[in-house]
Short mmCIF file of C-alpha atoms in Angstrom, two decimals:
data_model
loop_
_atom_site.label_atom_id
_atom_site.label_comp_id
_atom_site.label_asym_id
_atom_site.label_seq_id
_atom_site.Cartn_x
_atom_site.Cartn_y
_atom_site.Cartn_z
CA MET A 667 -2.71 -2.59 -19.17
CA VAL A 668 -1.80 0.65 -17.29
CA ILE A 669 -2.15 1.49 -13.83
CA ARG A 670 -5.27 3.13 -13.73
CA VAL A 671 -5.01 4.08 -10.10
CA ILE A 672 -2.46 4.27 -7.35
CA GLY A 673 -2.33 3.68 -3.97
CA THR A 674 -0.19 5.97 -1.61
CA GLY A 675 -1.64 4.68 2.07
CA PHE A 676 1.09 2.56 4.81
CA GLY A 677 -0.49 -0.97 4.89
CA ARG A 678 -2.89 -1.03 7.59
CA THR A 679 -5.21 1.43 6.03
CA GLY A 680 -7.85 -0.48 4.76
CA THR A 681 -6.23 -1.16 1.36
CA ASP A 682 -6.78 -5.19 1.47
CA SER A 683 -10.24 -4.38 1.48
CA MET A 684 -9.55 -1.46 -1.11
CA ARG A 685 -7.93 -4.40 -3.14
CA GLU A 686 -11.01 -5.60 -3.83
CA ALA A 687 -12.86 -2.86 -4.04
CA LEU A 688 -11.22 -1.52 -6.82
CA THR A 689 -11.37 -4.48 -8.70
CA ILE A 690 -15.05 -5.55 -7.75
CA LEU A 691 -15.34 -1.77 -9.97
CA GLY A 692 -13.36 -2.71 -13.02
CA PHE A 693 -9.98 -1.87 -11.84
CA GLY A 694 -8.19 -4.84 -10.99
CA PRO A 695 -6.35 -6.88 -11.32
CA CYS A 696 -4.63 -4.57 -8.17
CA HIS A 697 -0.99 -5.03 -6.91
CA HIS A 698 -1.05 -5.34 -3.30
CA MET A 699 2.17 -6.72 -0.94
CA PHE A 700 0.09 -10.27 -0.83
CA GLU A 701 0.69 -10.20 -4.85
CA VAL A 702 4.58 -10.40 -3.94
CA MET A 703 4.19 -12.68 -0.89
CA ALA A 704 1.92 -15.04 -3.77
CA ASN A 705 5.03 -14.77 -6.73
CA GLU A 706 8.03 -15.44 -6.85
CA ASP A 707 9.18 -13.21 -9.55
CA GLN A 708 7.58 -10.79 -7.99
CA LYS A 709 9.06 -10.86 -4.66
CA ARG A 710 12.68 -11.44 -7.53
CA LEU A 711 11.73 -7.67 -8.82
CA TRP A 712 10.67 -5.83 -5.73
CA ARG A 713 13.15 -7.12 -3.95
CA ALA A 714 15.95 -5.76 -6.43
CA LEU A 715 14.32 -2.59 -6.80
CA ALA A 716 14.34 -2.23 -2.53
CA GLN A 717 18.16 -3.08 -2.91
CA GLY A 718 19.09 -0.37 -5.38
CA ALA A 719 17.82 -1.29 -8.53
CA ALA A 720 16.45 0.85 -11.25
CA PRO A 721 12.58 0.71 -11.70
CA ASP A 722 11.51 -0.80 -14.42
CA TRP A 723 7.72 0.65 -13.28
CA ASN A 724 6.17 -1.80 -16.69
CA GLN A 725 7.75 -4.62 -15.76
CA LEU A 726 6.56 -4.14 -12.05
CA PHE A 727 3.47 -3.81 -12.98
CA ALA A 728 2.85 -5.90 -15.83
CA GLY A 729 -0.38 -6.87 -15.67
CA TYR A 730 -2.09 -5.38 -13.27
CA ALA A 731 -4.54 -2.38 -13.38
CA SER A 732 -3.52 -0.79 -9.81
CA CYS A 733 -1.52 -0.58 -6.88
CA ILE A 734 -1.51 -0.09 -3.62
CA ASP A 735 -0.22 -0.73 -0.06
CA TRP A 736 3.63 -1.16 -0.01
CA PRO A 737 5.98 -2.34 -1.20
CA SER A 738 4.17 0.57 -3.85
CA ALA A 739 2.91 2.90 -2.04
CA HIS A 740 6.14 3.65 -1.16
CA TYR A 741 7.16 4.78 -4.29
CA TRP A 742 3.97 6.90 -4.82
CA ARG A 743 6.60 10.15 -6.55
CA ASP A 744 7.87 8.45 -8.63
CA LEU A 745 4.35 6.23 -10.14
CA ILE A 746 2.01 9.22 -10.09
CA GLU A 747 4.73 11.22 -12.09
CA PHE A 748 4.81 8.20 -14.40
CA TYR A 749 1.47 7.68 -15.26
CA PRO A 750 -0.22 10.42 -14.97
CA ASP A 751 -3.82 10.09 -16.15
CA ALA A 752 -4.14 7.64 -12.72
CA ARG A 753 -5.97 8.45 -10.03
CA VAL A 754 -4.61 8.35 -6.75
CA ILE A 755 -6.08 7.46 -3.33
CA LEU A 756 -5.04 7.69 -0.07
CA THR A 757 -6.37 5.54 2.49
CA TYR A 758 -6.52 6.69 5.98
CA ARG A 759 -6.97 6.72 9.56
CA SER A 760 -6.67 7.82 12.41
CA PRO A 761 -2.29 7.83 13.78
CA GLU A 762 -3.15 6.08 16.51
CA SER A 763 -5.26 2.93 15.48
CA TRP A 764 -2.91 2.82 12.36
CA TRP A 765 -0.48 2.37 15.04
CA LYS A 766 -2.32 -0.49 17.05
CA SER A 767 -2.81 -2.34 13.97
CA PHE A 768 0.24 -2.13 12.28
CA GLU A 769 1.79 -2.94 15.73
CA ASN A 770 -0.21 -6.17 15.77
CA THR A 771 0.52 -6.91 12.14
CA ILE A 772 2.84 -6.08 9.76
CA LEU A 773 5.64 -5.13 12.75
CA ALA A 774 4.47 -8.29 14.30
CA GLY A 775 5.60 -10.45 11.14
CA ILE A 776 9.57 -8.02 10.55
CA SER A 777 9.80 -8.86 13.86
CA GLN A 778 10.37 -12.16 12.97
CA SER A 779 12.26 -11.92 9.96
CA THR A 780 15.64 -12.78 10.10
CA ASP A 781 16.00 -12.21 5.78
CA GLN A 782 18.28 -8.94 5.34
CA GLU A 783 16.40 -8.45 1.16
CA SER A 784 12.76 -9.36 2.91
CA LEU A 785 10.72 -6.49 2.23
CA GLY A 786 9.56 -5.89 5.53
CA LEU A 787 12.93 -5.29 6.74
CA ALA A 788 14.81 -3.85 3.46
CA LEU A 789 11.69 -1.84 2.50
CA ILE A 790 9.42 -0.84 5.49
CA SER A 791 11.72 -1.32 8.24
CA ARG A 792 14.96 0.49 7.02
CA GLN A 793 13.74 2.86 3.78
CA VAL A 794 10.01 3.58 5.14
CA PHE A 795 10.78 3.47 9.00
CA GLY A 796 14.47 4.92 8.65
CA GLY A 797 15.72 1.26 10.94
CA ARG A 798 13.07 1.98 13.83
CA PRO A 799 9.84 0.26 13.25
CA HIS A 800 9.45 -0.36 16.81
CA ASP A 801 9.70 3.08 17.92
CA ARG A 802 5.99 4.34 18.30
CA ALA A 803 6.50 8.17 17.98
CA ASN A 804 8.68 7.92 15.23
CA ALA A 805 6.47 5.04 13.66
CA ILE A 806 3.39 7.89 14.04
CA ALA A 807 5.31 10.69 12.36
CA VAL A 808 6.75 8.75 9.64
CA TYR A 809 2.81 8.09 9.12
CA GLU A 810 1.48 11.95 9.80
CA ALA A 811 4.15 13.12 7.23
CA ASN A 812 3.25 10.61 4.36
CA VAL A 813 -0.22 11.84 4.74
CA ARG A 814 0.98 15.52 4.52
CA ALA A 815 3.22 14.68 1.90
CA VAL A 816 0.44 13.00 -0.05
CA ILE A 817 -1.96 15.79 0.07
CA ALA A 818 0.32 18.00 -0.34
CA THR A 819 1.73 17.25 -3.65
CA VAL A 820 -1.25 15.65 -5.65
CA PRO A 821 -3.68 18.02 -6.83
CA PRO A 822 -7.18 18.11 -5.06
CA GLY A 823 -8.74 17.02 -8.37
CA ARG A 824 -6.71 13.43 -8.35
CA LEU A 825 -6.51 13.00 -4.76
CA LEU A 826 -9.15 11.28 -3.10
CA VAL A 827 -8.86 10.72 0.83
CA HIS A 828 -10.64 7.34 1.47
CA ASN A 829 -11.12 7.31 5.39
CA LEU A 830 -12.14 3.20 6.81
CA GLY A 831 -15.69 3.40 6.45
CA ASP A 832 -16.53 5.79 3.64
CA GLY A 833 -17.28 2.86 1.67
CA TRP A 834 -18.97 3.14 -1.88
CA GLU A 835 -19.92 6.10 -2.93
CA PRO A 836 -16.97 8.67 -2.52
CA LEU A 837 -14.80 6.09 -4.05
CA CYS A 838 -16.88 5.59 -7.15
CA LEU A 839 -17.62 9.47 -7.68
CA HIS A 840 -13.52 9.55 -7.32
CA LEU A 841 -13.39 6.66 -10.24
CA GLY A 842 -16.46 7.78 -12.10
CA VAL A 843 -17.86 4.28 -12.01
CA PRO A 844 -21.69 3.21 -10.97
CA VAL A 845 -21.75 2.49 -7.01
CA PRO A 846 -22.01 -1.42 -7.52
CA ASP A 847 -24.96 -3.49 -5.74
CA GLN A 848 -23.58 -4.98 -2.97
CA SER A 849 -21.41 -3.92 0.12
CA TYR A 850 -18.19 -2.73 0.04
CA PRO A 851 -15.93 -5.31 1.13
CA ASN A 852 -14.39 -5.56 4.75
CA ARG A 853 -11.04 -7.12 5.18
CA ASN A 854 -8.27 -7.41 7.73
CA ASN A 855 -6.18 -10.33 7.35
CA THR A 856 -4.23 -10.24 10.16
CA LYS A 857 -3.07 -13.60 10.42
CA ASP A 858 -1.67 -13.86 7.18
CA PHE A 859 0.54 -10.22 6.93
CA GLN A 860 2.28 -11.59 10.55
CA SER A 861 3.65 -14.79 8.54
CA ALA A 862 4.28 -14.01 5.58
CA LEU A 863 6.35 -10.81 6.01
CA ALA A 864 8.59 -12.48 7.73
CA GLN A 865 9.74 -14.01 4.78
CA ASN A 866 9.06 -12.05 2.00
#
């Protein structure tokens, strides 16, 4: 199995809903932070990468057909080169609404963590946000810079910017699959993020 879809959007941009959508469309299993939370081997491998280990993408994504959300979204530049045939999706919401959701979920989980090797601290806090995840202006600037970088780097024909609420049609067109006869997923696991990021 090889990665066929790469997500480049930050957590809290509809990534869990997209994870389920990709699975429904036949692009699963989909790697997401929840996979790391549920699997000790995944946690060990991704923690090692965050600490500077050389990436072995085939090992990190063994058994997965797509990836979205952190931790993989932090490495999208490497991944789009390593998997040149994979389609790319940027999940997006307005910066202000993203910050409100991030602050109440992922940031709350990071704030509870005392494990310096956790992905919440080692990857999201220090690497993604430069050690300043609580600084609203900094976090929003980093979010916006990531959006700009993805759009500037990924060729338009390979990239889909998927806004919250866009539903099935643009996603299915981008992936070349029919629209399923069911509603687009709507997931919002606030409590799961708060508790799990404190220890992962």
